[in-house]
Amino acid sequence: MADSVTIIDNRTGDSIEVPIVNGGVDATEWRKLLPNVWFYDPGFMTTAACSSAITELDGEAGILRYRGYPIDQLAEKSTYLEVAYLLLHGELPNKQQQETWTHDITYHTFIHENMRKRFMEGFHYDAHPMGMLVSGVAALSTFYADAKDIVDPAVRRRQIIRLIAKMPTIAACSYRFSEGMPFVWPDNTLGFCENFLKMMFTPWEHVPWQDPVLAKALDTLFILHADHEQNCSTTAMRVVGSSHADPFTATSAATAALYGPRHGGANEQVINMLTEIGSIDNVDAFVKSVKEGTGGRLQGFGHRVYKNYDPRARIIKKTADDVFSVTGKNPLLDIALKLEEVALSDDYFISRKLYPNVDFYSGLIYQAMGFPVDMFPVLFAIPRTSGWLAHWEELLEQDSKIARPRQIYIGAESRDYVPIEQR
Ligand code: CMC
């Protein structure tokens, strides 16, 4: 049997055979037979917008691999910075490459003093840190005029290092501002996560931020969040990048996409939901209300692509145990475990293939580590920056066309303008 599909235009009887290559059919072939007949695909449910060699995701099988390496092996054996290198370069670094990469990221952590004093301190006192991050990353483009040169690979690499290195600094700066606390300068003698925790929590003692278990757990969470193929924010990065905007502006757009509760904001919603449920005694009633459509969605459950247990959620459960051994158990954990147990044995969730996703447990860990819920999407954006940038470079290297979908027009027919007194 041929590995192809045949499309017949029933109006004319014309047909075209289109080969299936790597699980896809080339839409330009369709256009040859049916010009001006568009695929109607809101939410890109059936559209592959690009070809990519970065992340492989098989939602039915629950598989996630970066550049061919299974996520569980990377989470166990690698570090976030090594994974960032892998995503961007396609291969794991050797020792020399690893040292240079770590040095470069570590020595680009500082932000311009105007950025902190004039820009970040200009926000309203209760500004959401994610709003500050979106704006702060866009503002960086005004400090690095060379970023507009997206053709030169060496210049591109400079911006990539700047972005990965400065995200934690801007993130911590936005948090300190919202707390009315002075900014803590980056400490370039520390590792990526240790430095971030120090910038966040110095000199507080209610959070054991100096405990290496927390830095390791954060590093694992950063590995899990580093990339996830063509999700909403990566698509935003690619769409804005396709117009040849500079990488700071494109990253700001991707960060904005991540801000929404359906994407990076879901773990915040999980904490709100668990807090509202309040006790394991209320779990059954809550699940019933979700099924009846009166209780909203079960936050942290379901995924557009995974129709199986999200492999990241499995790893996160183990990380949670490590963190709780240092911080003490998050009191919401028991409610979450009960909720998972009830949902996974309920036909409503089973028949719709709704399993816990990465956000079901990540919020519990972040909360136990002392991060306020407002910071959760920020904690997602920091590591996802390396994934966004890997996709941005891949897009430029493939010389892709500007993203410009078509529409199905359903508005009014042509009509003449009516002066206001006659309406
Ligand atoms: N709770 C209850 N019912 C749900 C849920 C849920 N969390 N998710 C989907 N459903 C139901 C939905 O009502 C629909 O049922 P029916 O067929 O009877 O109308 C069916 O499952 C299919 O839902 P859908 O909205 O068509 O699925 P989608 O692929 O468009 O949505 C999703 C994916 C992630 C937006 C959705 O599952 C959801 O809203 N989950 C809760 C929010 C969440 O946890 N988001 C984090 C995603 S993972 C982080 C990331 O990678 O960004």
PDB file of N, CA and C and ligand atoms in Angstrom, residues 228 262-263 266 290 297-304 307 312 348-349 352 354 357-359 380, ligand 1:
ATOM      1  N   HIS A 228       9.285  22.154  25.067  1.00  0.00           N
ATOM      2  CA  HIS A 228       8.135  21.272  24.924  1.00  0.00           C
ATOM      3  C   HIS A 228       7.551  21.418  23.536  1.00  0.00           C
ATOM      4  N   ARG A 262      -4.035  29.121  30.845  1.00  0.00           N
ATOM      5  CA  ARG A 262      -4.093  27.845  30.136  1.00  0.00           C
ATOM      6  C   ARG A 262      -2.707  27.299  29.846  1.00  0.00           C
ATOM      7  N   HIS A 263      -1.679  28.125  30.058  1.00  0.00           N
ATOM      8  CA  HIS A 263      -0.324  27.689  29.699  1.00  0.00           C
ATOM      9  C   HIS A 263       0.537  27.770  30.959  1.00  0.00           C
ATOM     10  N   ALA A 266      -0.970  27.713  34.857  1.00  0.00           N
ATOM     11  CA  ALA A 266      -1.810  26.627  35.373  1.00  0.00           C
ATOM     12  C   ALA A 266      -1.404  26.183  36.782  1.00  0.00           C
ATOM     13  N   VAL A 290     -16.766  19.227  39.050  1.00  0.00           N
ATOM     14  CA  VAL A 290     -16.016  19.362  37.784  1.00  0.00           C
ATOM     15  C   VAL A 290     -16.749  18.596  36.691  1.00  0.00           C
ATOM     16  N   ARG A 297     -12.602  23.517  35.672  1.00  0.00           N
ATOM     17  CA  ARG A 297     -11.780  22.373  35.266  1.00  0.00           C
ATOM     18  C   ARG A 297     -10.918  21.897  36.417  1.00  0.00           C
ATOM     19  N   LEU A 298     -10.498  20.662  36.323  1.00  0.00           N
ATOM     20  CA  LEU A 298      -9.545  20.147  37.295  1.00  0.00           C
ATOM     21  C   LEU A 298      -8.177  20.665  36.858  1.00  0.00           C
ATOM     22  N   GLN A 299      -7.699  21.705  37.530  1.00  0.00           N
ATOM     23  CA  GLN A 299      -6.450  22.351  37.111  1.00  0.00           C
ATOM     24  C   GLN A 299      -5.275  21.393  37.272  1.00  0.00           C
ATOM     25  N   GLY A 300      -4.331  21.460  36.314  1.00  0.00           N
ATOM     26  CA  GLY A 300      -3.182  20.554  36.361  1.00  0.00           C
ATOM     27  C   GLY A 300      -3.479  19.189  35.784  1.00  0.00           C
ATOM     28  N   PHE A 301      -4.666  19.047  35.200  1.00  0.00           N
ATOM     29  CA  PHE A 301      -5.043  17.801  34.529  1.00  0.00           C
ATOM     30  C   PHE A 301      -5.325  18.086  33.066  1.00  0.00           C
ATOM     31  N   GLY A 302      -4.986  17.118  32.223  1.00  0.00           N
ATOM     32  CA  GLY A 302      -5.295  17.252  30.804  1.00  0.00           C
ATOM     33  C   GLY A 302      -4.171  17.952  30.068  1.00  0.00           C
ATOM     34  N   HIS A 303      -4.071  17.648  28.809  1.00  0.00           N
ATOM     35  CA  HIS A 303      -3.035  18.267  27.982  1.00  0.00           C
ATOM     36  C   HIS A 303      -3.429  18.128  26.527  1.00  0.00           C
ATOM     37  N   ARG A 304      -3.118  19.140  25.731  1.00  0.00           N
ATOM     38  CA  ARG A 304      -3.455  19.071  24.311  1.00  0.00           C
ATOM     39  C   ARG A 304      -2.764  17.891  23.631  1.00  0.00           C
ATOM     40  N   LYS A 307      -1.961  12.251  25.987  1.00  0.00           N
ATOM     41  CA  LYS A 307      -3.198  11.534  26.286  1.00  0.00           C
ATOM     42  C   LYS A 307      -2.807  10.330  27.137  1.00  0.00           C
ATOM     43  N   ARG A 312       6.843  14.218  32.642  1.00  0.00           N
ATOM     44  CA  ARG A 312       7.435  15.211  33.553  1.00  0.00           C
ATOM     45  C   ARG A 312       6.772  15.153  34.920  1.00  0.00           C
ATOM     46  N   TYR A 348     -15.054   9.635  33.882  1.00  0.00           N
ATOM     47  CA  TYR A 348     -15.048  10.919  33.167  1.00  0.00           C
ATOM     48  C   TYR A 348     -13.615  11.249  32.696  1.00  0.00           C
ATOM     49  N   PHE A 349     -12.650  11.100  33.603  1.00  0.00           N
ATOM     50  CA  PHE A 349     -11.260  11.457  33.292  1.00  0.00           C
ATOM     51  C   PHE A 349     -10.581  10.369  32.459  1.00  0.00           C
ATOM     52  N   ARG A 352     -11.698  10.504  28.770  1.00  0.00           N
ATOM     53  CA  ARG A 352     -11.159  11.671  28.054  1.00  0.00           C
ATOM     54  C   ARG A 352      -9.633  11.708  28.085  1.00  0.00           C
ATOM     55  N   LEU A 354      -7.551  12.128  30.563  1.00  0.00           N
ATOM     56  CA  LEU A 354      -7.064  13.284  31.328  1.00  0.00           C
ATOM     57  C   LEU A 354      -6.191  12.788  32.485  1.00  0.00           C
ATOM     58  N   ASN A 357      -0.735  16.738  34.587  1.00  0.00           N
ATOM     59  CA  ASN A 357       0.342  17.282  33.754  1.00  0.00           C
ATOM     60  C   ASN A 357       1.431  17.871  34.653  1.00  0.00           C
ATOM     61  N   VAL A 358       2.428  18.454  34.031  1.00  0.00           N
ATOM     62  CA  VAL A 358       3.611  18.946  34.764  1.00  0.00           C
ATOM     63  C   VAL A 358       3.238  19.944  35.867  1.00  0.00           C
ATOM     64  N   ASP A 359       2.124  20.645  35.658  1.00  0.00           N
ATOM     65  CA  ASP A 359       1.773  21.706  36.600  1.00  0.00           C
ATOM     66  C   ASP A 359       1.043  21.210  37.836  1.00  0.00           C
ATOM     67  N   PHE A 380       8.709  29.324  35.205  1.00  0.00           N
ATOM     68  CA  PHE A 380       8.542  28.563  33.960  1.00  0.00           C
ATOM     69  C   PHE A 380       9.327  29.272  32.843  1.00  0.00           C
TER      70      PHE A 380
HETATM   71  N1  CMC B   1     -10.801  19.114  33.828  1.00  0.00           N
HETATM   72  C1  CMC B   1     -12.017  18.629  33.433  1.00  0.00           C
HETATM   73  N2  CMC B   1     -12.316  18.365  32.153  1.00  0.00           N
HETATM   74  C2  CMC B   1     -11.359  18.589  31.239  1.00  0.00           C
HETATM   75  C3  CMC B   1     -10.084  19.062  31.584  1.00  0.00           C
HETATM   76  C4  CMC B   1      -9.820  19.330  32.940  1.00  0.00           C
HETATM   77  N3  CMC B   1      -8.638  19.783  33.329  1.00  0.00           N
HETATM   78  N4  CMC B   1      -9.317  19.196  30.457  1.00  0.00           N
HETATM   79  C5  CMC B   1     -10.112  18.797  29.453  1.00  0.00           C
HETATM   80  N5  CMC B   1     -11.329  18.425  29.911  1.00  0.00           N
HETATM   81  C6  CMC B   1     -12.435  17.879  29.133  1.00  0.00           C
HETATM   82  C7  CMC B   1     -13.176  18.967  28.364  1.00  0.00           C
HETATM   83  O1  CMC B   1     -14.238  19.512  29.109  1.00  0.00           O
HETATM   84  C8  CMC B   1     -13.638  18.204  27.153  1.00  0.00           C
HETATM   85  O2  CMC B   1     -14.748  17.422  27.519  1.00  0.00           O
HETATM   86  P1  CMC B   1     -15.985  17.223  26.480  1.00  0.00           P
HETATM   87  O3  CMC B   1     -15.384  16.429  25.355  1.00  0.00           O
HETATM   88  O4  CMC B   1     -17.023  16.501  27.262  1.00  0.00           O
HETATM   89  O5  CMC B   1     -16.405  18.603  26.054  1.00  0.00           O
HETATM   90  C9  CMC B   1     -12.482  17.232  26.877  1.00  0.00           C
HETATM   91  O6  CMC B   1     -11.875  17.012  28.156  1.00  0.00           O
HETATM   92  C10 CMC B   1     -11.442  17.758  25.885  1.00  0.00           C
HETATM   93  O7  CMC B   1     -11.009  19.047  26.343  1.00  0.00           O
HETATM   94  P2  CMC B   1     -10.408  20.183  25.408  1.00  0.00           P
HETATM   95  O8  CMC B   1     -10.622  21.504  26.048  1.00  0.00           O
HETATM   96  O9  CMC B   1     -10.943  19.994  24.013  1.00  0.00           O
HETATM   97  O10 CMC B   1      -8.884  19.795  25.393  1.00  0.00           O
HETATM   98  P3  CMC B   1      -7.686  20.737  24.913  1.00  0.00           P
HETATM   99  O11 CMC B   1      -6.670  19.845  24.344  1.00  0.00           O
HETATM  100  O12 CMC B   1      -8.178  21.853  24.056  1.00  0.00           O
HETATM  101  O13 CMC B   1      -7.191  21.403  26.284  1.00  0.00           O
HETATM  102  C11 CMC B   1      -5.922  21.953  28.195  1.00  0.00           C
HETATM  103  C12 CMC B   1      -5.979  21.135  26.897  1.00  0.00           C
HETATM  104  C13 CMC B   1      -4.548  21.783  28.829  1.00  0.00           C
HETATM  105  C14 CMC B   1      -6.125  23.462  27.866  1.00  0.00           C
HETATM  106  C15 CMC B   1      -7.054  21.445  29.139  1.00  0.00           C
HETATM  107  O14 CMC B   1      -6.867  20.070  29.426  1.00  0.00           O
HETATM  108  C16 CMC B   1      -7.125  22.264  30.428  1.00  0.00           C
HETATM  109  O15 CMC B   1      -7.756  23.318  30.441  1.00  0.00           O
HETATM  110  N6  CMC B   1      -6.464  21.776  31.541  1.00  0.00           N
HETATM  111  C17 CMC B   1      -6.440  22.513  32.776  1.00  0.00           C
HETATM  112  C18 CMC B   1      -5.385  23.602  32.697  1.00  0.00           C
HETATM  113  C19 CMC B   1      -3.976  23.034  32.742  1.00  0.00           C
HETATM  114  O16 CMC B   1      -3.659  22.187  33.568  1.00  0.00           O
HETATM  115  N7  CMC B   1      -3.090  23.564  31.844  1.00  0.00           N
HETATM  116  C20 CMC B   1      -1.673  23.187  31.846  1.00  0.00           C
HETATM  117  C21 CMC B   1      -1.260  22.482  30.596  1.00  0.00           C
HETATM  118  S1  CMC B   1       0.343  21.723  30.801  1.00  0.00           S
HETATM  119  C22 CMC B   1       1.441  23.013  30.839  1.00  0.00           C
HETATM  120  C23 CMC B   1       1.937  23.390  29.509  1.00  0.00           C
HETATM  121  O17 CMC B   1       2.556  22.527  28.826  1.00  0.00           O
HETATM  122  O18 CMC B   1       1.745  24.564  29.164  1.00  0.00           O
END
